[in-house]
Each structure stands twice: as structure tokens, then as C-alpha cells.
mmCIF file of C-alpha atoms in Angstrom:
data_model
loop_
_atom_site.group_PDB
_atom_site.id
_atom_site.type_symbol
_atom_site.label_atom_id
_atom_site.label_comp_id
_atom_site.label_asym_id
_atom_site.label_seq_id
_atom_site.Cartn_x
_atom_site.Cartn_y
_atom_site.Cartn_z
ATOM 1 C CA UNK V 1 0.000 0.000 0.000
ATOM 2 C CA UNK V 2 1.638 3.292 -1.055
ATOM 3 C CA UNK V 3 1.914 6.159 1.386
ATOM 4 C CA UNK V 4 -0.423 9.050 0.560
ATOM 5 C CA UNK V 5 0.099 11.345 3.540
ATOM 6 C CA UNK V 6 3.246 12.408 5.392
ATOM 7 C CA UNK V 7 3.261 13.295 9.102
ATOM 8 C CA UNK V 8 6.293 15.000 10.637
ATOM 9 C CA UNK V 9 6.393 14.800 14.443
ATOM 10 C CA UNK V 10 8.770 17.001 16.455
ATOM 11 C CA UNK V 11 9.295 16.657 20.193
ATOM 12 C CA UNK V 12 9.739 19.383 22.770
ATOM 13 C CA UNK V 13 12.106 20.036 25.632
ATOM 14 C CA UNK V 14 13.708 17.225 27.559
ATOM 15 C CA UNK V 15 15.975 14.279 26.851
ATOM 16 C CA UNK V 16 13.687 12.407 24.460
ATOM 17 C CA UNK V 17 14.508 9.016 22.977
ATOM 18 C CA UNK V 18 14.489 8.181 19.260
ATOM 19 C CA UNK V 19 11.200 6.273 19.506
ATOM 20 C CA UNK V 20 9.316 9.134 21.173
ATOM 21 C CA UNK V 21 6.744 9.176 18.364
ATOM 22 C CA UNK V 22 5.790 5.478 18.600
ATOM 23 C CA UNK V 23 2.995 5.610 21.237
ATOM 24 C CA UNK V 24 1.170 8.414 19.422
ATOM 25 C CA UNK V 25 1.688 6.825 16.005
ATOM 26 C CA UNK V 26 0.214 3.505 17.213
ATOM 27 C CA UNK V 27 -2.774 5.246 18.789
ATOM 28 C CA UNK V 28 -3.499 7.489 15.796
ATOM 29 C CA UNK V 29 -3.252 4.617 13.326
ATOM 30 C CA UNK V 30 -5.601 2.546 15.460
ATOM 31 C CA UNK V 31 -8.147 5.351 15.508
ATOM 32 C CA UNK V 32 -7.839 6.053 11.769
ATOM 33 C CA UNK V 33 -8.494 2.369 11.112
ATOM 34 C CA UNK V 34 -11.547 2.436 13.381
ATOM 35 C CA UNK V 35 -12.897 5.362 11.329
ATOM 36 C CA UNK V 36 -12.659 3.263 8.173
ATOM 37 C CA UNK V 37 -9.407 4.641 6.828
ATOM 38 C CA UNK V 38 -6.245 2.760 5.927
ATOM 39 C CA UNK V 39 -3.538 3.661 8.481
ATOM 40 C CA UNK V 40 -0.892 2.130 6.213
ATOM 41 C CA UNK V 41 -1.376 5.096 3.883
ATOM 42 C CA UNK V 42 0.140 7.422 6.516
ATOM 43 C CA UNK V 43 3.909 7.750 6.873
ATOM 44 C CA UNK V 44 5.062 9.072 10.255
ATOM 45 C CA UNK V 45 8.591 10.429 10.696
ATOM 46 C CA UNK V 46 10.157 11.878 13.868
ATOM 47 C CA UNK V 47 12.239 15.026 13.934
ATOM 48 C CA UNK V 48 14.502 13.903 16.789
ATOM 49 C CA UNK V 49 16.710 16.839 17.736
ATOM 50 C CA UNK V 50 17.510 15.863 21.365
ATOM 51 C CA UNK V 51 21.045 14.569 20.554
ATOM 52 C CA UNK V 52 22.064 18.081 19.471
ATOM 53 C CA UNK V 53 22.260 19.105 23.134
ATOM 54 C CA UNK V 54 22.285 15.859 25.127
ATOM 55 C CA UNK V 55 26.067 15.347 25.325
ATOM 56 C CA UNK V 56 26.748 18.973 26.228
ATOM 57 C CA UNK V 57 24.053 18.950 28.897
ATOM 58 C CA UNK V 58 25.379 15.745 30.452
ATOM 59 C CA UNK V 59 28.929 17.079 30.399
ATOM 60 C CA UNK V 60 27.853 20.360 32.019
ATOM 61 C CA UNK V 61 26.143 18.542 34.882
ATOM 62 C CA UNK V 62 29.138 16.222 35.321
ATOM 63 C CA UNK V 63 31.577 19.133 35.615
ATOM 64 C CA UNK V 64 29.340 21.113 37.953
ATOM 65 C CA UNK V 65 28.795 18.120 40.238
ATOM 66 C CA UNK V 66 32.434 17.020 40.180
ATOM 67 C CA UNK V 67 33.847 20.361 41.267
ATOM 68 C CA UNK V 68 31.071 21.471 43.619
ATOM 69 C CA UNK V 69 28.676 20.129 46.221
ATOM 70 C CA UNK V 70 25.246 20.557 44.685
ATOM 71 C CA UNK V 71 21.878 19.560 46.070
ATOM 72 C CA UNK V 72 18.624 18.816 44.281
ATOM 73 C CA UNK V 73 20.371 16.974 41.453
ATOM 74 C CA UNK V 74 17.157 15.465 40.076
ATOM 75 C CA UNK V 75 15.692 18.925 39.793
ATOM 76 C CA UNK V 76 18.930 20.215 38.259
ATOM 77 C CA UNK V 77 18.818 17.442 35.645
ATOM 78 C CA UNK V 78 15.313 18.566 34.732
ATOM 79 C CA UNK V 79 16.415 22.181 34.447
ATOM 80 C CA UNK V 80 19.480 21.366 32.322
ATOM 81 C CA UNK V 81 17.849 18.728 30.116
ATOM 82 C CA UNK V 82 14.545 20.569 29.692
ATOM 83 C CA UNK V 83 14.368 24.268 30.460
ATOM 84 C CA UNK V 84 17.928 24.890 29.251
ATOM 85 C CA UNK V 85 16.908 23.646 25.790
ATOM 86 C CA UNK V 86 14.974 26.873 25.304
ATOM 87 C CA UNK V 87 17.973 28.932 26.445
ATOM 88 C CA UNK V 88 20.384 27.163 24.096
ATOM 89 C CA UNK V 89 18.052 27.402 21.105
ATOM 90 C CA UNK V 90 19.136 30.858 19.975
ATOM 91 C CA UNK V 91 20.140 32.048 16.511
ATOM 92 C CA UNK V 92 23.506 33.619 17.345
ATOM 93 C CA UNK V 93 25.797 32.148 14.672
ATOM 94 C CA UNK V 94 27.996 34.048 12.271
ATOM 95 C CA UNK V 95 25.479 35.041 9.602
ATOM 96 C CA UNK V 96 27.857 34.266 6.724
ATOM 97 C CA UNK V 97 28.330 30.724 8.007
ATOM 98 C CA UNK V 98 24.619 30.357 8.704
ATOM 99 C CA UNK V 99 23.646 31.487 5.221
ATOM 100 C CA UNK V 100 26.239 29.229 3.584
ATOM 101 C CA UNK V 101 24.959 26.163 5.415
ATOM 102 C CA UNK V 102 21.305 27.122 5.004
ATOM 103 C CA UNK V 103 21.802 27.417 1.249
ATOM 104 C CA UNK V 104 22.735 23.737 0.955
ATOM 105 C CA UNK V 105 20.390 20.769 1.105
ATOM 106 C CA UNK V 106 19.590 19.441 4.617
ATOM 107 C CA UNK V 107 21.654 16.288 4.066
ATOM 108 C CA UNK V 108 24.594 18.251 2.651
ATOM 109 C CA UNK V 109 24.476 20.605 5.625
ATOM 110 C CA UNK V 110 24.532 17.647 7.990
ATOM 111 C CA UNK V 111 27.543 16.251 6.129
ATOM 112 C CA UNK V 112 29.392 19.546 6.547
ATOM 113 C CA UNK V 113 28.842 19.468 10.303
ATOM 114 C CA UNK V 114 29.833 15.806 10.625
ATOM 115 C CA UNK V 115 32.990 16.282 8.533
ATOM 116 C CA UNK V 116 34.168 19.145 10.720
ATOM 117 C CA UNK V 117 33.897 17.027 13.876
ATOM 118 C CA UNK V 118 31.964 17.751 17.100
ATOM 119 C CA UNK V 119 34.240 20.479 18.390
ATOM 120 C CA UNK V 120 34.570 22.269 15.087
ATOM 121 C CA UNK V 121 30.848 21.981 14.433
ATOM 122 C CA UNK V 122 30.059 23.619 17.745
ATOM 123 C CA UNK V 123 32.274 26.517 16.814
ATOM 124 C CA UNK V 124 30.881 26.907 13.313
ATOM 125 C CA UNK V 125 27.156 26.620 13.782
ATOM 126 C CA UNK V 126 24.855 27.347 16.695
ATOM 127 C CA UNK V 127 22.203 25.171 18.307
ATOM 128 C CA UNK V 128 19.409 26.906 16.397
ATOM 129 C CA UNK V 129 20.951 25.878 13.099
ATOM 130 C CA UNK V 130 21.892 22.411 14.340
ATOM 131 C CA UNK V 131 18.277 21.768 15.320
ATOM 132 C CA UNK V 132 17.113 23.036 11.942
ATOM 133 C CA UNK V 133 19.519 20.693 10.174
ATOM 134 C CA UNK V 134 17.881 17.793 12.048
ATOM 135 C CA UNK V 135 14.427 18.994 11.007
ATOM 136 C CA UNK V 136 15.618 19.229 7.400
ATOM 137 C CA UNK V 137 17.052 15.709 7.552
ATOM 138 C CA UNK V 138 13.755 14.401 8.935
ATOM 139 C CA UNK V 139 11.824 16.068 6.115
ATOM 140 C CA UNK V 140 14.177 14.581 3.516
ATOM 141 C CA UNK V 141 13.780 11.141 5.124
ATOM 142 C CA UNK V 142 10.003 11.455 5.246
ATOM 143 C CA UNK V 143 9.817 12.399 1.582
ATOM 144 C CA UNK V 144 12.129 9.533 0.599
ATOM 145 C CA UNK V 145 9.961 7.016 2.459
ATOM 146 C CA UNK V 146 6.911 8.299 0.572
ATOM 147 C CA UNK V 147 8.720 8.251 -2.795
ATOM 148 C CA UNK V 148 9.967 4.704 -2.192
ATOM 149 C CA UNK V 149 6.396 3.628 -1.481
ATOM 150 C CA UNK V 150 4.384 5.617 -4.010
ATOM 151 C CA UNK V 151 6.886 5.869 -6.861
ATOM 152 C CA UNK V 152 8.713 8.814 -8.375
ATOM 153 C CA UNK V 153 5.812 9.666 -10.695
ATOM 154 C CA UNK V 154 3.326 10.195 -7.858
ATOM 155 C CA UNK V 155 2.493 13.790 -6.902
ATOM 156 C CA UNK V 156 4.049 15.204 -3.767
ATOM 157 C CA UNK V 157 2.058 14.184 -0.697
ATOM 158 C CA UNK V 158 0.144 16.504 1.593
ATOM 159 C CA UNK V 159 1.992 17.129 4.861
ATOM 160 C CA UNK V 160 0.786 17.283 8.462
ATOM 161 C CA UNK V 161 3.015 18.600 11.253
ATOM 162 C CA UNK V 162 2.543 17.502 14.874
ATOM 163 C CA UNK V 163 4.638 19.410 17.417
ATOM 164 C CA UNK V 164 4.941 19.438 21.194
ATOM 165 C CA UNK V 165 6.171 22.096 23.618
ATOM 166 C CA UNK V 166 9.397 23.787 22.462
ATOM 167 C CA UNK V 167 9.074 21.830 19.223
ATOM 168 C CA UNK V 168 6.158 24.120 18.289
ATOM 169 C CA UNK V 169 8.470 27.134 18.388
ATOM 170 C CA UNK V 170 11.187 25.238 16.520
ATOM 171 C CA UNK V 171 8.999 24.075 13.636
ATOM 172 C CA UNK V 172 7.416 27.512 13.372
ATOM 173 C CA UNK V 173 10.880 29.069 13.066
ATOM 174 C CA UNK V 174 11.956 26.463 10.534
ATOM 175 C CA UNK V 175 8.927 27.018 8.292
ATOM 176 C CA UNK V 176 9.433 30.764 8.540
ATOM 177 C CA UNK V 177 13.100 30.493 7.595
ATOM 178 C CA UNK V 178 12.660 28.149 4.618
ATOM 179 C CA UNK V 179 9.309 29.342 3.271
ATOM 180 C CA UNK V 180 7.822 32.547 4.700
ATOM 181 C CA UNK V 181 10.675 34.922 5.502
ATOM 182 C CA UNK V 182 11.329 37.694 2.942
ATOM 183 C CA UNK V 183 14.928 36.391 2.883
ATOM 184 C CA UNK V 184 13.923 32.746 2.468
ATOM 185 C CA UNK V 185 15.514 30.693 -0.293
ATOM 186 C CA UNK V 186 12.844 27.959 -0.579
ATOM 187 C CA UNK V 187 13.913 24.445 -1.594
ATOM 188 C CA UNK V 188 12.889 23.519 -5.105
ATOM 189 C CA UNK V 189 10.901 20.533 -3.888
ATOM 190 C CA UNK V 190 7.478 21.624 -2.561
ATOM 191 C CA UNK V 191 7.263 18.876 0.086
ATOM 192 C CA UNK V 192 10.528 19.644 1.889
ATOM 193 C CA UNK V 193 9.763 23.337 1.387
ATOM 194 C CA UNK V 194 6.478 22.955 3.344
ATOM 195 C CA UNK V 195 4.408 24.060 0.360
ATOM 196 C CA UNK V 196 2.239 20.934 0.754
ATOM 197 C CA UNK V 197 1.615 21.686 4.451
ATOM 198 C CA UNK V 198 -2.059 20.901 4.938
ATOM 199 C CA UNK V 199 -2.572 20.773 8.715
ATOM 200 C CA UNK V 200 -0.717 21.696 11.903
ATOM 201 C CA UNK V 201 -1.253 20.147 15.340
ATOM 202 C CA UNK V 202 0.420 21.736 18.364
ATOM 203 C CA UNK V 203 0.363 20.419 21.945
ATOM 204 C CA UNK V 204 1.525 22.232 25.068
ATOM 205 C CA UNK V 205 2.723 25.081 22.864
ATOM 206 C CA UNK V 206 4.917 27.738 24.482
ATOM 207 C CA UNK V 207 5.274 30.055 21.471
ATOM 208 C CA UNK V 208 3.611 32.895 23.454
ATOM 209 C CA UNK V 209 6.573 32.974 25.859
ATOM 210 C CA UNK V 210 8.984 33.623 22.970
ATOM 211 C CA UNK V 211 6.903 36.480 21.585
ATOM 212 C CA UNK V 212 8.180 38.629 24.458
ATOM 213 C CA UNK V 213 11.347 39.120 22.405
ATOM 214 C CA UNK V 214 9.440 40.672 19.471
ATOM 215 C CA UNK V 215 7.341 43.762 18.854
ATOM 216 C CA UNK V 216 5.984 42.748 15.442
ATOM 217 C CA UNK V 217 4.377 39.322 15.799
ATOM 218 C CA UNK V 218 4.056 37.489 12.502
ATOM 219 C CA UNK V 219 2.970 33.820 12.507
ATOM 220 C CA UNK V 220 3.751 31.490 9.631
ATOM 221 C CA UNK V 221 1.445 31.670 6.621
ATOM 222 C CA UNK V 222 -1.574 29.404 7.011
ATOM 223 C CA UNK V 223 -3.619 27.939 5.423
ATOM 224 C CA UNK V 224 -0.982 27.122 2.841
ATOM 225 C CA UNK V 225 -1.982 28.565 -0.543
ATOM 226 C CA UNK V 226 -1.998 26.440 -3.687
ATOM 227 C CA UNK V 227 -2.657 22.999 -2.195
ATOM 228 C CA UNK V 228 -4.871 21.747 -5.052
ATOM 229 C CA UNK V 229 -2.026 20.106 -7.078
ATOM 230 C CA UNK V 230 -1.328 17.767 -4.160
ATOM 231 C CA UNK V 231 -4.868 16.378 -4.095
ATOM 232 C CA UNK V 232 -6.636 14.372 -6.814
ATOM 233 C CA UNK V 233 -7.823 16.372 -9.807
ATOM 234 C CA UNK V 234 -11.295 17.729 -9.268
ATOM 235 C CA UNK V 235 -11.076 17.848 -5.463
ATOM 236 C CA UNK V 236 -13.286 20.814 -4.472
ATOM 237 C CA UNK V 237 -11.337 23.728 -3.028
ATOM 238 C CA UNK V 238 -13.775 23.983 -0.132
ATOM 239 C CA UNK V 239 -13.066 20.338 0.778
ATOM 240 C CA UNK V 240 -9.341 21.091 1.034
ATOM 241 C CA UNK V 241 -10.119 24.148 3.160
ATOM 242 C CA UNK V 242 -12.141 21.956 5.549
ATOM 243 C CA UNK V 243 -9.126 19.730 6.308
ATOM 244 C CA UNK V 244 -6.616 22.592 6.431
ATOM 245 C CA UNK V 245 -6.625 23.062 10.186
ATOM 246 C CA UNK V 246 -4.170 24.533 12.675
ATOM 247 C CA UNK V 247 -5.215 23.010 15.996
ATOM 248 C CA UNK V 248 -3.534 24.045 19.246
ATOM 249 C CA UNK V 249 -4.184 21.746 22.220
ATOM 250 C CA UNK V 250 -3.435 23.024 25.719
ATOM 251 C CA UNK V 251 -4.278 21.936 29.238
ATOM 252 C CA UNK V 252 -5.226 24.884 31.496
ATOM 253 C CA UNK V 253 -3.158 23.210 34.243
ATOM 254 C CA UNK V 254 -0.076 23.040 31.995
ATOM 255 C CA UNK V 255 2.052 26.080 32.865
ATOM 256 C CA UNK V 256 4.171 25.524 29.708
ATOM 257 C CA UNK V 257 1.213 25.269 27.312
ATOM 258 C CA UNK V 258 -0.713 28.308 26.079
ATOM 259 C CA UNK V 259 -3.436 29.378 23.636
ATOM 260 C CA UNK V 260 -2.289 31.082 20.441
ATOM 261 C CA UNK V 261 -5.289 33.001 19.141
ATOM 262 C CA UNK V 262 -5.053 35.484 22.020
ATOM 263 C CA UNK V 263 -1.775 36.776 20.556
ATOM 264 C CA UNK V 264 -3.638 39.014 18.110
ATOM 265 C CA UNK V 265 -5.757 39.295 14.993
ATOM 266 C CA UNK V 266 -3.259 37.589 12.669
ATOM 267 C CA UNK V 267 -3.048 34.556 14.951
ATOM 268 C CA UNK V 268 -6.857 34.487 15.167
ATOM 269 C CA UNK V 269 -6.994 34.410 11.364
ATOM 270 C CA UNK V 270 -4.463 31.595 10.982
ATOM 271 C CA UNK V 271 -4.930 29.344 14.020
ATOM 272 C CA UNK V 272 -8.174 27.438 13.513
ATOM 273 C CA UNK V 273 -8.814 26.601 17.159
ATOM 274 C CA UNK V 274 -7.288 26.641 20.626
ATOM 275 C CA UNK V 275 -8.558 23.414 22.199
ATOM 276 C CA UNK V 276 -8.581 23.178 26.009
ATOM 277 C CA UNK V 277 -8.151 19.577 27.178
ATOM 278 C CA UNK V 278 -7.562 17.604 30.374
ATOM 279 C CA UNK V 279 -4.379 15.752 29.452
ATOM 280 C CA UNK V 280 -3.212 12.767 31.476
ATOM 281 C CA UNK V 281 -4.578 10.587 34.229
ATOM 282 C CA UNK V 282 -5.512 11.100 37.888
ATOM 283 C CA UNK V 283 -1.931 11.962 38.918
ATOM 284 C CA UNK V 284 -1.242 14.478 36.153
ATOM 285 C CA UNK V 285 -4.358 15.951 34.616
ATOM 286 C CA UNK V 286 -4.818 18.513 37.409
ATOM 287 C CA UNK V 287 -1.242 19.827 37.641
ATOM 288 C CA UNK V 288 1.802 20.896 35.562
ATOM 289 C CA UNK V 289 2.727 17.236 34.930
ATOM 290 C CA UNK V 290 0.029 17.371 32.248
ATOM 291 C CA UNK V 291 2.626 18.966 29.943
ATOM 292 C CA UNK V 292 3.965 15.555 28.897
ATOM 293 C CA UNK V 293 0.604 13.788 28.706
ATOM 294 C CA UNK V 294 -0.803 15.019 25.386
ATOM 295 C CA UNK V 295 0.752 12.337 23.187
ATOM 296 C CA UNK V 296 -1.811 9.570 23.770
ATOM 297 C CA UNK V 297 -4.588 11.432 25.532
ATOM 298 C CA UNK V 298 -8.033 10.749 24.055
ATOM 299 C CA UNK V 299 -8.873 14.460 23.973
ATOM 300 C CA UNK V 300 -5.978 14.918 21.530
ATOM 301 C CA UNK V 301 -5.732 11.688 19.551
ATOM 302 C CA UNK V 302 -9.460 11.496 18.800
ATOM 303 C CA UNK V 303 -9.714 14.825 16.894
ATOM 304 C CA UNK V 304 -6.278 14.396 15.317
ATOM 305 C CA UNK V 305 -7.261 10.971 13.977
ATOM 306 C CA UNK V 306 -10.435 12.499 12.520
ATOM 307 C CA UNK V 307 -8.306 15.171 10.866
ATOM 308 C CA UNK V 308 -5.935 12.601 9.325
ATOM 309 C CA UNK V 309 -8.852 10.456 8.191
ATOM 310 C CA UNK V 310 -10.501 13.476 6.567
ATOM 311 C CA UNK V 311 -7.369 14.182 4.523
ATOM 312 C CA UNK V 312 -7.068 10.526 3.477
ATOM 313 C CA UNK V 313 -10.687 10.565 2.308
ATOM 314 C CA UNK V 314 -9.811 13.332 -0.157
ATOM 315 C CA UNK V 315 -6.804 11.366 -1.453
ATOM 316 C CA UNK V 316 -8.825 8.334 -2.617
#
């Protein structure tokens, strides 16, 4: 069965493992199947950026603990492996180097970093760009999986992005840089250039916290214009509009998750809905631990599965 729909999933803060996407993928595919769709037509791919910082974070804690007597080490591990991700993710690189690397393909950029070695790479490119290289590699991998399944003659597939926590800010920045910025140099391929982006799902989004650094708030362009070529000929435009959703799930008890539409008129125009949910079970749904409970919560997976199924229905 060829893949018809690509889903990029990006994690948020914390020391995530490579299989972080698996529980949500299993649950969403189960629900899509229950709705009458074919889950094997959906290709999920993780954007796993945690290794960019993991070694440095571990080394920092090791040096601090070795040379000093520190208490609350479990809490310090949380701070360094989670909250410090947001501090490190800053675009402070030499612009000439940044532009040179950004002008190459994602896989070529990754090769440049690897060839220079860990120490040299750290000196040449900042965490912001390293994370974006990982996102670019994930997009290239996702597209290749779809091409291998559907064939080179098949049209580019519609794309859905699912992001959690800091990953919401990261993917928003990435799309802005490669597609929406006035200085963007978009990739020739529409899929990796996010020109087939059909729906966005955010969970525990903390984009509002980062807007404090800006006076002119400008969200990414959505709905994506010109999606018709990526759906079967004759698909009504209004049907594509119905499945082009930007859904933002947040738990009111999650101090790291916020609504987006309250940021202003432009966000109200582009974000379809801020969805308040009770994420997690009895020990987490009523407190800040809910931040990590969105992935398999029924309040999230049920509407997301309906969204994926609706897109697949148009691709038949």
C-alpha cells in the first residue's frame, strides 16, 4: 500500500529518545483504522533533535557536580535537560556561516557538520541551526519514504506537522526560515519546502513565551496557498479548506502550554482553534505534569485521527 500522507512529528524540551513518536503513532493509526481509513497510507517520521544538546548537557552537569557540592540533582537534571533547551536554542551564529549552510540541502548541511567534527561543528554553527539541520534531515527522510512507497511519478504528498512544547516554536521558526521569511531561499521541492503543508497540530505550545522578544508578531502563513495540485484532480477547493486546520491543544493546568489566538488578529486568522483539554490521568491531569501527557490522551488523539482520516478521504 503506497503512502499518501506524510506526518512529521517534532518533540519538545527534555531528553527524548528516538522512539518518542511510537505511542502516538500507534494510537493514531488505530483510531484512523476504526474510522474506516487505511492507516498504512500514513507515513510518520520523527524530527529527533535531542542529541544536538544531550552530550553537552550531560557534560555540564558532570563538571558542575564534580567540582562542587550541589543539592537537588534530580531537579537540576530537569532544568538542564529541559528548560535549558529553550535557552540554548538561539540564533547567534555568524550570519555568513549560517547562510552558507542554510543554502545547501539538509543532508549536505549535515555532512558539513559531521565532517568538521563535534568540536569544530560547535564553533561553526549554533544550536538553532543544528536543530534546523535535524528537522531538514527528517523532512528529507520522510519524503524519501513516501517516494519509495508511491513511486517517483506520484504527486508530492500533503503534509501534516505535529509538534509538542518547544518543538512548536522550533517548527514555526523552521517554516518561517525556509518558506515565509522575505529572505527565504525555498527548496525547489514543494514537500521539503512545506508548500504541501495541509494541517498543523500543536500540543503544550509555548510560542507565546517567545513572543516577548518581538514587537511585530508574525505567525507562519496558514492555510498554505496552492494545495490543489497535491490532491486528486477535481477535489473541491472547499473540501481542502475543511481539512486545512491549525489546531492548538493546551491543558489549562499546563504552565508551559498556552493558547495562540489570544496573541492578536493575525493569529486568530491563521490558528483554527485553541482546544482546552484535560491531558493525562488522575496523577497528572490537574497539575503541571500534564505537559507531557498530550501524546496519547483521548482528547488529543481522537480529533487528530479524525483530521488525518478526513485528509485521506480526499486522497482516494
